[in-house]
Amino acid sequence: KIKAIYDEKNVATNLYVLKNGKISKSKFYNQTKEIFDINFDFTYFAKNKFATSDTFKVSVYEMPIILKMSANLHYPKFTHFEPLINKETDGNFDVYKNTKITLIIKTNNKLQKAELIFSYGNKILFEMLSNNRFKVNFIVDKNLQYHFNLIDLRGYKLENASKQISIISDNSPQIGIVSPGRDTVITKDMKTKLKIVASDDFGLKNL
């Protein structure tokens, strides 16, 4: 809301707004002019037949947000999975226990503080890569939730929902006797063959 103060009543005043090198003019009465839905920077001044105001500037400032988030996933050795590098993500993960996650975020504003807060109370500070890029590493050993605590240089804080990390179950090895596969009667000193099959979703080290 812009208010022009002067003694005369019902005087027409022109408001001049300069945006991107272009100037627009609008007229108002009763000393007050409202501008709605401002999403751009501009300068302005007011003028009527009695006086011209100084020129003022309005700067639109965005609340801090995450523009882009990517992750590097280093899986535990038993999976034999290759690392997943620079994967764009929404911050929710389904991973195996002891997976190392590296989160890299890009923000719109410069930050004075950036940290990850876990549901069980721990906090991890981000490492600054540049003015608006940050990195954090952690190892997942249980199901958990987390959220970001990002505060920009003007003290504004990111409002964000919790993210979920879920542990994928690692199934136990399975073993079975395939042959003879039934009750068998043998005499003393006789030999018989046993066929045993063992399996695991990620392979067996020994049997």
Short mmCIF file of N, CA and C in Angstrom, two decimals, residues 33-106:
data_model
loop_
_atom_site.label_atom_id
_atom_site.label_comp_id
_atom_site.label_asym_id
_atom_site.label_seq_id
_atom_site.Cartn_x
_atom_site.Cartn_y
_atom_site.Cartn_z
N LYS A 33 -2.87 4.32 -2.59
CA LYS A 33 -2.85 3.44 -3.76
C LYS A 33 -2.34 2.08 -3.32
N GLU A 34 -3.08 1.02 -3.66
CA GLU A 34 -2.66 -0.34 -3.31
C GLU A 34 -2.21 -1.08 -4.57
N ILE A 35 -1.12 -1.83 -4.43
CA ILE A 35 -0.62 -2.69 -5.50
C ILE A 35 -0.62 -4.12 -4.97
N PHE A 36 -1.23 -5.03 -5.72
CA PHE A 36 -1.38 -6.41 -5.26
C PHE A 36 -0.49 -7.37 -6.07
N ASP A 37 -0.23 -8.54 -5.46
CA ASP A 37 0.48 -9.65 -6.14
C ASP A 37 1.80 -9.19 -6.74
N ILE A 38 2.59 -8.55 -5.93
CA ILE A 38 3.90 -8.08 -6.40
C ILE A 38 4.88 -9.24 -6.46
N ASN A 39 5.43 -9.51 -7.62
CA ASN A 39 6.42 -10.58 -7.78
C ASN A 39 7.62 -10.13 -8.60
N PHE A 40 7.88 -8.83 -8.57
CA PHE A 40 8.99 -8.28 -9.35
C PHE A 40 9.54 -7.05 -8.62
N ASP A 41 10.81 -6.73 -8.90
CA ASP A 41 11.42 -5.52 -8.34
C ASP A 41 10.99 -4.32 -9.19
N PHE A 42 10.81 -3.17 -8.54
CA PHE A 42 10.48 -1.97 -9.30
C PHE A 42 10.82 -0.72 -8.50
N THR A 43 10.92 0.41 -9.21
CA THR A 43 11.05 1.71 -8.57
C THR A 43 9.81 2.52 -8.89
N TYR A 44 9.53 3.50 -8.03
CA TYR A 44 8.30 4.28 -8.24
C TYR A 44 8.42 5.67 -7.63
N PHE A 45 7.58 6.56 -8.11
CA PHE A 45 7.42 7.86 -7.48
C PHE A 45 6.00 8.35 -7.76
N ALA A 46 5.53 9.29 -6.96
CA ALA A 46 4.19 9.86 -7.12
C ALA A 46 4.31 11.35 -7.47
N LYS A 47 3.33 11.80 -8.25
CA LYS A 47 3.37 13.20 -8.69
C LYS A 47 1.94 13.73 -8.84
N ASN A 48 1.70 14.92 -8.32
CA ASN A 48 0.45 15.62 -8.59
C ASN A 48 0.78 17.08 -8.91
N LYS A 49 -0.24 17.92 -9.01
CA LYS A 49 -0.01 19.29 -9.44
C LYS A 49 0.72 20.14 -8.41
N PHE A 50 0.82 19.59 -7.18
CA PHE A 50 1.47 20.35 -6.13
C PHE A 50 2.93 19.93 -5.88
N ALA A 51 3.22 18.66 -6.11
CA ALA A 51 4.55 18.17 -5.72
C ALA A 51 4.89 16.86 -6.43
N THR A 52 6.19 16.53 -6.37
CA THR A 52 6.69 15.25 -6.87
C THR A 52 7.48 14.59 -5.75
N SER A 53 7.21 13.32 -5.50
CA SER A 53 7.90 12.62 -4.41
C SER A 53 9.31 12.22 -4.83
N ASP A 54 10.07 11.77 -3.84
CA ASP A 54 11.33 11.11 -4.14
C ASP A 54 11.04 9.79 -4.86
N THR A 55 12.08 9.20 -5.44
CA THR A 55 11.95 7.89 -6.09
C THR A 55 12.33 6.80 -5.09
N PHE A 56 11.52 5.77 -5.00
CA PHE A 56 11.74 4.67 -4.06
C PHE A 56 11.85 3.35 -4.81
N LYS A 57 12.44 2.37 -4.15
CA LYS A 57 12.63 1.06 -4.76
C LYS A 57 11.97 -0.03 -3.92
N VAL A 58 11.30 -0.95 -4.59
CA VAL A 58 10.73 -2.13 -3.93
C VAL A 58 11.47 -3.36 -4.45
N SER A 59 12.08 -4.11 -3.54
CA SER A 59 12.78 -5.35 -3.91
C SER A 59 11.99 -6.54 -3.40
N VAL A 60 11.69 -7.45 -4.29
CA VAL A 60 10.95 -8.66 -3.91
C VAL A 60 11.96 -9.72 -3.48
N TYR A 61 11.75 -10.27 -2.30
CA TYR A 61 12.68 -11.25 -1.75
C TYR A 61 11.98 -12.59 -1.59
N GLU A 62 12.60 -13.62 -2.12
CA GLU A 62 12.02 -14.97 -2.04
C GLU A 62 12.41 -15.65 -0.74
N MET A 63 11.48 -16.38 -0.17
CA MET A 63 11.81 -17.23 0.97
C MET A 63 12.74 -18.34 0.49
N PRO A 64 13.62 -18.86 1.36
CA PRO A 64 14.56 -19.90 0.93
C PRO A 64 13.84 -21.18 0.51
N ILE A 65 14.25 -21.71 -0.62
CA ILE A 65 13.72 -22.99 -1.12
C ILE A 65 14.87 -23.81 -1.70
N ILE A 66 14.64 -25.10 -1.82
CA ILE A 66 15.60 -25.99 -2.48
C ILE A 66 15.22 -26.07 -3.96
N LEU A 67 16.11 -25.61 -4.82
CA LEU A 67 15.86 -25.64 -6.25
C LEU A 67 16.12 -27.02 -6.84
N LYS A 68 17.12 -27.69 -6.32
CA LYS A 68 17.49 -29.01 -6.86
C LYS A 68 18.13 -29.84 -5.76
N MET A 69 17.83 -31.13 -5.75
CA MET A 69 18.43 -32.04 -4.79
C MET A 69 18.85 -33.31 -5.50
N SER A 70 20.09 -33.72 -5.30
CA SER A 70 20.58 -34.97 -5.89
C SER A 70 21.28 -35.77 -4.79
N ALA A 71 21.50 -37.05 -5.08
CA ALA A 71 22.09 -37.94 -4.07
C ALA A 71 23.09 -38.90 -4.72
N ASN A 72 24.12 -39.22 -3.95
CA ASN A 72 25.02 -40.33 -4.26
C ASN A 72 24.74 -41.43 -3.25
N LEU A 73 24.50 -42.63 -3.74
CA LEU A 73 24.22 -43.77 -2.86
C LEU A 73 25.34 -44.78 -2.98
N HIS A 74 26.02 -45.05 -1.88
CA HIS A 74 27.06 -46.07 -1.83
C HIS A 74 26.52 -47.23 -0.99
N TYR A 75 26.20 -48.33 -1.67
CA TYR A 75 25.55 -49.46 -1.01
C TYR A 75 26.56 -50.29 -0.23
N PRO A 76 26.11 -51.04 0.79
CA PRO A 76 27.02 -51.91 1.54
C PRO A 76 27.62 -52.99 0.64
N LYS A 77 28.77 -53.50 1.02
CA LYS A 77 29.53 -54.43 0.17
C LYS A 77 28.75 -55.69 -0.18
N PHE A 78 27.94 -56.18 0.75
CA PHE A 78 27.27 -57.47 0.51
C PHE A 78 26.30 -57.41 -0.66
N THR A 79 25.87 -56.21 -1.07
CA THR A 79 24.92 -56.12 -2.19
C THR A 79 25.60 -56.26 -3.54
N HIS A 80 26.91 -55.95 -3.59
CA HIS A 80 27.66 -55.94 -4.86
C HIS A 80 27.11 -54.92 -5.85
N PHE A 81 26.34 -53.95 -5.37
CA PHE A 81 25.78 -52.92 -6.26
C PHE A 81 26.83 -51.83 -6.51
N GLU A 82 26.84 -51.33 -7.74
CA GLU A 82 27.66 -50.17 -8.05
C GLU A 82 27.03 -48.92 -7.41
N PRO A 83 27.86 -47.96 -7.02
CA PRO A 83 27.30 -46.71 -6.46
C PRO A 83 26.39 -46.01 -7.47
N LEU A 84 25.38 -45.37 -6.95
CA LEU A 84 24.47 -44.57 -7.77
C LEU A 84 24.84 -43.10 -7.55
N ILE A 85 25.31 -42.46 -8.64
CA ILE A 85 25.90 -41.12 -8.51
C ILE A 85 25.01 -40.07 -9.15
N ASN A 86 24.86 -38.95 -8.45
CA ASN A 86 24.15 -37.77 -8.97
C ASN A 86 22.72 -38.09 -9.40
N LYS A 87 22.02 -38.82 -8.57
CA LYS A 87 20.63 -39.17 -8.84
C LYS A 87 19.72 -38.07 -8.31
N GLU A 88 18.91 -37.49 -9.19
CA GLU A 88 17.94 -36.49 -8.71
C GLU A 88 16.92 -37.17 -7.81
N THR A 89 16.53 -36.51 -6.74
CA THR A 89 15.69 -37.15 -5.74
C THR A 89 14.78 -36.14 -5.07
N ASP A 90 13.70 -36.65 -4.49
CA ASP A 90 12.81 -35.80 -3.68
C ASP A 90 13.17 -35.90 -2.20
N GLY A 91 14.21 -36.69 -1.88
CA GLY A 91 14.66 -36.82 -0.50
C GLY A 91 14.17 -38.05 0.23
N ASN A 92 13.27 -38.81 -0.40
CA ASN A 92 12.78 -40.06 0.19
C ASN A 92 13.56 -41.23 -0.42
N PHE A 93 13.95 -42.20 0.43
CA PHE A 93 14.78 -43.30 -0.04
C PHE A 93 14.31 -44.64 0.52
N ASP A 94 14.49 -45.70 -0.29
CA ASP A 94 14.40 -47.08 0.16
C ASP A 94 15.77 -47.69 -0.09
N VAL A 95 16.51 -48.00 0.98
CA VAL A 95 17.89 -48.46 0.84
C VAL A 95 18.16 -49.63 1.78
N TYR A 96 19.27 -50.32 1.52
CA TYR A 96 19.69 -51.39 2.42
C TYR A 96 20.44 -50.80 3.61
N LYS A 97 20.41 -51.52 4.70
CA LYS A 97 21.07 -51.07 5.92
C LYS A 97 22.55 -50.81 5.66
N ASN A 98 23.06 -49.73 6.24
CA ASN A 98 24.45 -49.28 6.12
C ASN A 98 24.79 -48.69 4.76
N THR A 99 23.77 -48.27 4.04
CA THR A 99 24.01 -47.50 2.82
C THR A 99 24.48 -46.09 3.20
N LYS A 100 25.50 -45.61 2.51
CA LYS A 100 25.98 -44.24 2.72
C LYS A 100 25.29 -43.32 1.72
N ILE A 101 24.65 -42.28 2.23
CA ILE A 101 23.94 -41.32 1.38
C ILE A 101 24.66 -39.98 1.43
N THR A 102 24.94 -39.43 0.27
CA THR A 102 25.44 -38.06 0.15
C THR A 102 24.37 -37.23 -0.51
N LEU A 103 23.86 -36.24 0.20
CA LEU A 103 22.84 -35.34 -0.33
C LEU A 103 23.50 -34.04 -0.76
N ILE A 104 23.17 -33.58 -1.96
CA ILE A 104 23.67 -32.30 -2.48
C ILE A 104 22.46 -31.45 -2.83
N ILE A 105 22.37 -30.26 -2.24
CA ILE A 105 21.23 -29.39 -2.50
C ILE A 105 21.70 -28.07 -3.10
N LYS A 106 20.82 -27.49 -3.91
CA LYS A 106 21.05 -26.16 -4.47
C LYS A 106 19.88 -25.29 -4.04
#
